XYZ file of N, CA and C in Angstrom:
417
model
N -43.454 90.751 38.224
C -44.324 89.910 37.429
C -43.663 88.541 37.255
N -44.443 87.469 37.392
C -43.930 86.121 37.302
C -44.845 85.288 36.417
N -44.262 84.612 35.435
C -45.053 83.811 34.502
C -44.490 82.399 34.405
N -45.345 81.431 34.617
C -44.977 80.029 34.527
C -44.930 79.603 33.061
N -43.900 78.810 32.683
C -43.770 78.281 31.326
C -43.918 76.770 31.404
N -44.893 76.242 30.688
C -45.058 74.794 30.575
C -44.975 74.466 29.092
N -43.865 73.846 28.702
C -43.613 73.521 27.302
C -44.473 72.334 26.867
N -45.006 72.424 25.682
C -45.756 71.303 25.103
C -44.850 70.384 24.294
N -43.578 70.791 24.098
C -42.669 69.999 23.259
C -41.480 69.420 24.027
N -41.231 69.887 25.237
C -40.125 69.368 26.054
C -40.601 68.149 26.851
N -39.669 67.321 27.308
C -40.066 66.190 28.163
C -40.816 66.679 29.397
N -41.737 65.870 29.849
C -42.549 66.217 31.001
C -41.681 66.264 32.256
N -41.924 67.222 33.159
C -41.189 67.251 34.428
C -41.470 65.974 35.223
N -40.515 65.550 36.042
C -40.703 64.347 36.853
C -41.366 64.671 38.191
N -41.701 65.929 38.402
C -42.352 66.338 39.638
C -43.351 67.443 39.375
N -43.816 68.045 40.448
C -44.824 69.088 40.367
C -44.154 70.459 40.264
N -43.704 70.798 39.062
C -43.044 72.082 38.819
C -43.122 72.416 37.333
N -43.023 73.696 36.981
C -43.057 74.095 35.570
C -41.681 73.879 34.934
N -41.648 73.930 33.618
C -40.362 73.865 32.919
C -39.514 75.097 33.233
N -40.185 76.233 33.367
C -39.465 77.483 33.624
C -40.437 78.502 34.211
N -39.845 79.574 34.703
C -40.637 80.676 35.230
C -39.932 81.979 34.826
N -40.710 82.863 34.216
C -40.180 84.175 33.851
C -40.433 85.136 34.998
N -39.371 85.843 35.379
C -39.453 86.892 36.387
C -38.730 88.092 35.787
N -39.487 89.116 35.421
C -38.890 90.278 34.766
C -38.253 89.879 33.450
N -36.979 90.229 33.284
C -36.259 89.912 32.048
C -35.491 88.601 32.136
N -35.713 87.818 33.193
C -34.991 86.562 33.362
C -35.937 85.371 33.268
N -35.409 84.278 32.729
C -36.134 83.010 32.661
C -35.343 81.981 33.455
N -35.958 81.438 34.503
C -35.332 80.443 35.363
C -35.861 79.068 34.958
N -34.997 78.215 34.449
C -35.412 76.874 34.063
C -35.306 75.932 35.252
N -36.278 75.041 35.388
C -36.172 73.966 36.366
C -35.084 73.015 35.877
N -34.656 72.096 36.733
C -33.646 71.126 36.331
C -34.071 70.396 35.066
N -33.142 70.279 34.120
C -33.431 69.644 32.829
C -32.530 68.428 32.677
N -33.159 67.287 32.456
C -32.428 66.044 32.232
C -32.490 65.624 30.773
N -31.984 64.435 30.473
C -31.890 63.986 29.083
C -33.080 63.193 28.547
N -34.133 62.973 29.347
C -35.239 62.134 28.876
C -35.867 62.669 27.593
N -36.506 61.763 26.875
C -37.229 62.109 25.655
C -38.698 62.337 25.982
N -39.310 63.296 25.313
C -40.726 63.639 25.552
C -41.629 62.424 25.335
N -42.586 62.275 26.240
C -43.588 61.238 26.103
C -43.122 59.836 26.458
N -41.885 59.701 26.913
C -41.349 58.389 27.264
C -40.552 58.490 28.553
N -40.143 57.359 29.052
C -39.205 57.324 30.176
C -37.809 56.990 29.661
N -37.641 57.004 28.314
C -36.368 56.689 27.683
C -35.299 57.699 28.075
N -34.138 57.176 28.453
C -32.985 58.009 28.757
C -31.905 57.648 27.743
N -31.535 58.574 26.881
C -30.545 58.263 25.844
C -29.249 57.696 26.434
N -28.782 56.616 25.826
C -27.489 56.062 26.197
C -27.464 55.211 27.450
N -28.629 54.919 28.050
C -28.661 54.115 29.270
C -29.084 52.687 28.938
N -28.330 51.732 29.462
C -28.666 50.313 29.328
C -29.007 49.781 30.707
N -30.140 49.086 30.790
C -30.610 48.513 32.057
C -30.512 46.990 32.013
N -30.394 46.377 33.183
C -30.514 44.923 33.265
C -31.991 44.579 33.471
N -32.293 43.312 33.663
C -33.687 42.862 33.802
C -34.394 43.480 35.008
N -33.630 43.879 36.033
C -34.204 44.481 37.242
C -34.216 46.003 37.201
N -33.960 46.591 36.021
C -33.916 48.047 35.806
C -32.775 48.732 36.550
N -31.702 47.999 36.790
C -30.487 48.614 37.318
C -29.659 49.097 36.130
N -29.025 50.248 36.268
C -28.200 50.781 35.190
C -26.958 49.920 35.049
N -26.757 49.396 33.837
C -25.583 48.581 33.524
C -24.496 49.466 32.925
N -24.912 50.399 32.054
C -23.967 51.336 31.441
C -24.729 52.579 30.991
N -23.963 53.638 30.760
C -24.571 54.872 30.257
C -23.533 55.638 29.462
N -24.017 56.544 28.625
C -23.161 57.375 27.778
C -23.424 58.833 28.137
N -22.507 59.425 28.901
C -22.713 60.799 29.362
C -22.698 61.786 28.200
N -21.982 61.491 27.129
C -21.970 62.395 25.974
C -23.359 62.463 25.336
N -23.984 61.303 25.108
C -25.349 61.294 24.552
C -26.315 62.018 25.472
N -26.177 61.783 26.777
C -27.065 62.443 27.729
C -26.855 63.950 27.725
N -25.616 64.396 27.626
C -25.332 65.841 27.621
C -25.929 66.498 26.383
N -25.772 65.861 25.212
C -26.414 66.387 23.996
C -27.918 66.516 24.212
N -28.519 65.476 24.773
C -29.969 65.464 24.968
C -30.423 66.548 25.954
N -29.667 66.737 27.033
C -29.999 67.792 28.006
C -29.976 69.155 27.326
N -28.928 69.426 26.578
C -28.809 70.735 25.924
C -29.928 70.933 24.903
N -30.280 69.893 24.172
C -31.392 70.010 23.217
C -32.724 70.206 23.948
N -32.897 69.571 25.107
C -34.113 69.787 25.898
C -34.171 71.219 26.423
N -33.030 71.754 26.815
C -32.975 73.163 27.241
C -33.336 74.070 26.068
N -32.776 73.769 24.901
C -33.089 74.568 23.709
C -34.601 74.569 23.453
N -35.249 73.423 23.627
C -36.694 73.311 23.411
C -37.470 74.219 24.364
N -37.130 74.170 25.639
C -37.819 75.033 26.617
C -37.569 76.505 26.286
N -36.335 76.838 25.956
C -36.015 78.224 25.606
C -36.800 78.678 24.379
N -36.825 77.851 23.331
C -37.549 78.236 22.117
C -39.039 78.395 22.379
N -39.595 77.525 23.225
C -41.007 77.667 23.575
C -41.263 78.935 24.388
N -40.203 79.536 24.897
C -40.297 80.780 25.664
C -39.892 81.990 24.830
N -39.563 81.769 23.554
C -39.141 82.856 22.676
C -37.655 83.152 22.726
N -36.860 82.234 23.252
C -35.412 82.428 23.387
C -34.659 81.286 22.707
N -33.327 81.325 22.794
C -32.486 80.240 22.291
C -31.264 80.118 23.192
N -30.375 79.196 22.873
C -29.198 78.943 23.716
C -28.352 80.197 23.936
N -28.324 81.086 22.961
C -27.532 82.313 23.077
C -28.020 83.214 24.203
N -29.239 83.007 24.677
C -29.807 83.820 25.748
C -29.443 83.325 27.141
N -28.789 82.155 27.226
C -28.387 81.637 28.537
C -27.328 82.533 29.153
N -27.482 82.829 30.437
C -26.485 83.641 31.139
C -25.783 82.849 32.237
N -26.419 81.784 32.735
C -25.813 80.990 33.802
C -26.340 79.567 33.726
N -25.426 78.593 33.881
C -25.802 77.186 33.851
C -25.119 76.480 35.009
N -25.892 75.719 35.749
C -25.344 74.832 36.784
C -25.491 73.420 36.257
N -24.397 72.679 36.238
C -24.384 71.322 35.696
C -24.098 70.340 36.818
N -24.883 69.275 36.853
C -24.756 68.260 37.891
C -24.382 66.936 37.242
N -23.258 66.363 37.673
C -22.801 65.059 37.191
C -22.793 64.081 38.356
N -23.125 62.826 38.086
C -23.102 61.824 39.152
C -21.733 61.167 39.293
N -20.830 61.381 38.313
C -19.482 60.825 38.407
C -18.503 61.777 37.724
N -18.034 62.766 38.463
C -17.159 63.800 37.904
C -15.879 63.195 37.322
N -15.255 62.318 38.057
C -13.969 61.752 37.627
C -14.094 61.013 36.294
N -15.129 60.217 36.167
C -15.314 59.410 34.953
C -15.889 60.221 33.796
N -16.786 61.173 34.076
C -17.595 61.778 33.026
C -17.231 63.198 32.613
N -16.429 63.902 33.418
C -16.223 65.326 33.136
C -15.625 65.578 31.756
N -14.654 64.821 31.362
C -13.983 65.066 30.071
C -14.974 64.951 28.905
N -15.772 63.888 28.883
C -16.755 63.708 27.800
C -17.835 64.780 27.859
N -18.334 65.042 29.063
C -19.343 66.092 29.261
C -18.814 67.430 28.752
N -17.599 67.794 29.150
C -17.014 69.084 28.803
C -16.806 69.221 27.294
N -16.433 68.124 26.647
C -16.246 68.141 25.187
C -17.569 68.460 24.489
N -18.642 67.778 24.883
C -19.952 68.032 24.280
C -20.401 69.458 24.586
N -20.250 69.890 25.826
C -20.632 71.248 26.207
C -19.953 72.268 25.290
N -18.681 72.043 24.999
C -17.913 72.940 24.133
C -18.394 72.975 22.697
N -19.134 71.972 22.266
C -19.703 71.976 20.917
C -20.856 72.977 20.809
N -21.454 73.333 21.932
C -22.588 74.258 21.952
C -22.212 75.665 22.419
N -21.229 75.743 23.313
C -20.901 77.023 23.952
C -19.408 77.284 23.894
N -19.045 78.562 23.743
C -17.635 78.950 23.753
C -17.368 79.871 24.947
N -16.117 80.039 25.262
C -15.726 80.943 26.339
C -16.183 82.368 26.010
N -16.091 82.744 24.758
C -16.415 84.111 24.347
C -17.908 84.420 24.388
N -18.757 83.436 24.064
C -20.178 83.730 23.930
C -21.085 82.896 24.836
N -20.531 81.920 25.506
C -21.347 81.029 26.327
C -21.710 81.611 27.682
N -22.618 80.935 28.380
C -23.031 81.392 29.707
C -21.971 81.090 30.757
N -22.091 81.698 31.909
C -21.279 81.294 33.056
C -21.680 79.866 33.394
N -20.759 79.110 34.027
C -21.078 77.712 34.324
C -20.440 77.264 35.619
N -21.187 76.458 36.354
C -20.682 75.763 37.528
C -21.005 74.292 37.326
N -20.028 73.418 37.571
C -20.247 71.984 37.433
C -19.886 71.313 38.750
N -20.826 70.536 39.275
C -20.592 69.849 40.544
C -20.986 68.381 40.428
N -20.400 67.574 41.286
C -20.786 66.173 41.381
C -21.841 66.023 42.464
N -22.852 65.220 42.170
C -23.907 64.918 43.137
C -23.987 63.406 43.310
N -24.507 62.972 44.449
C -24.588 61.549 44.730
C -25.600 60.816 43.866
N -26.661 61.497 43.480
C -27.701 60.891 42.645
C -28.592 61.992 42.100
N -29.334 61.648 41.049
C -30.338 62.538 40.474
C -31.680 61.820 40.536
N -32.804 62.515 40.352
C -34.120 61.920 40.608
C -34.460 60.669 39.788
N -33.913 60.541 38.613
C -34.120 59.352 37.787
C -32.730 58.805 37.453
N -32.601 57.641 36.847
C -31.271 57.081 36.581
C -30.538 57.792 35.433
N -30.238 59.057 35.669
C -29.507 59.865 34.686
C -28.154 60.237 35.268
N -27.227 60.600 34.392
C -25.873 60.943 34.824
C -25.604 62.435 34.793
N -26.494 63.211 34.171
C -26.268 64.653 34.033
C -27.609 65.396 34.028
N -27.605 66.568 34.662
C -28.773 67.455 34.683
C -28.254 68.885 34.732
N -28.976 69.802 34.085
C -28.616 71.220 34.091
C -29.721 72.027 34.760
N -29.322 73.115 35.382
C -30.223 74.154 35.903
C -29.741 75.438 35.251
N -30.626 76.193 34.626
C -30.170 77.324 33.808
C -31.001 78.586 34.031
N -30.366 79.714 33.723
C -31.036 81.021 33.736
C -30.737 81.688 32.386
N -31.780 82.215 31.771
C -31.632 82.930 30.504
C -32.173 84.345 30.657
N -31.779 85.196 29.709
C -32.198 86.594 29.747
C -32.963 86.951 28.473
N -34.022 87.751 28.644
C -34.785 88.236 27.505
C -34.143 89.462 26.887
N -33.083 89.995 27.473
C -32.408 91.184 26.931
C -31.239 90.789 26.084
């Protein structure tokens, strides 16, 4: 059995895909970025007149991503404690990992948090510095 989840409170997807899909006892979230619902606002990003990124704050973006994940999970009847696996994508591992990891640790611990993989990617679909892909369990 497979059920599509489209959250009414999470930021809109940037493409043609649902926020999540339930398959059995697992919930697979699509990639989640830091944007705010109903806007193209990206927390902590400063643009120049030509919409080029001048600066960004990966800590603010990481907080926003995790809160967006929480929103999708809650709309599915779950919460952060139900996460079992998280894949994290950073556009600048060397510069951003320490700040990203500190914020991540404010939400998750080694004892109770999900498994995690963090990789650097060349770019993400919008001018963001961090995105998560997650799996949660209904059990």
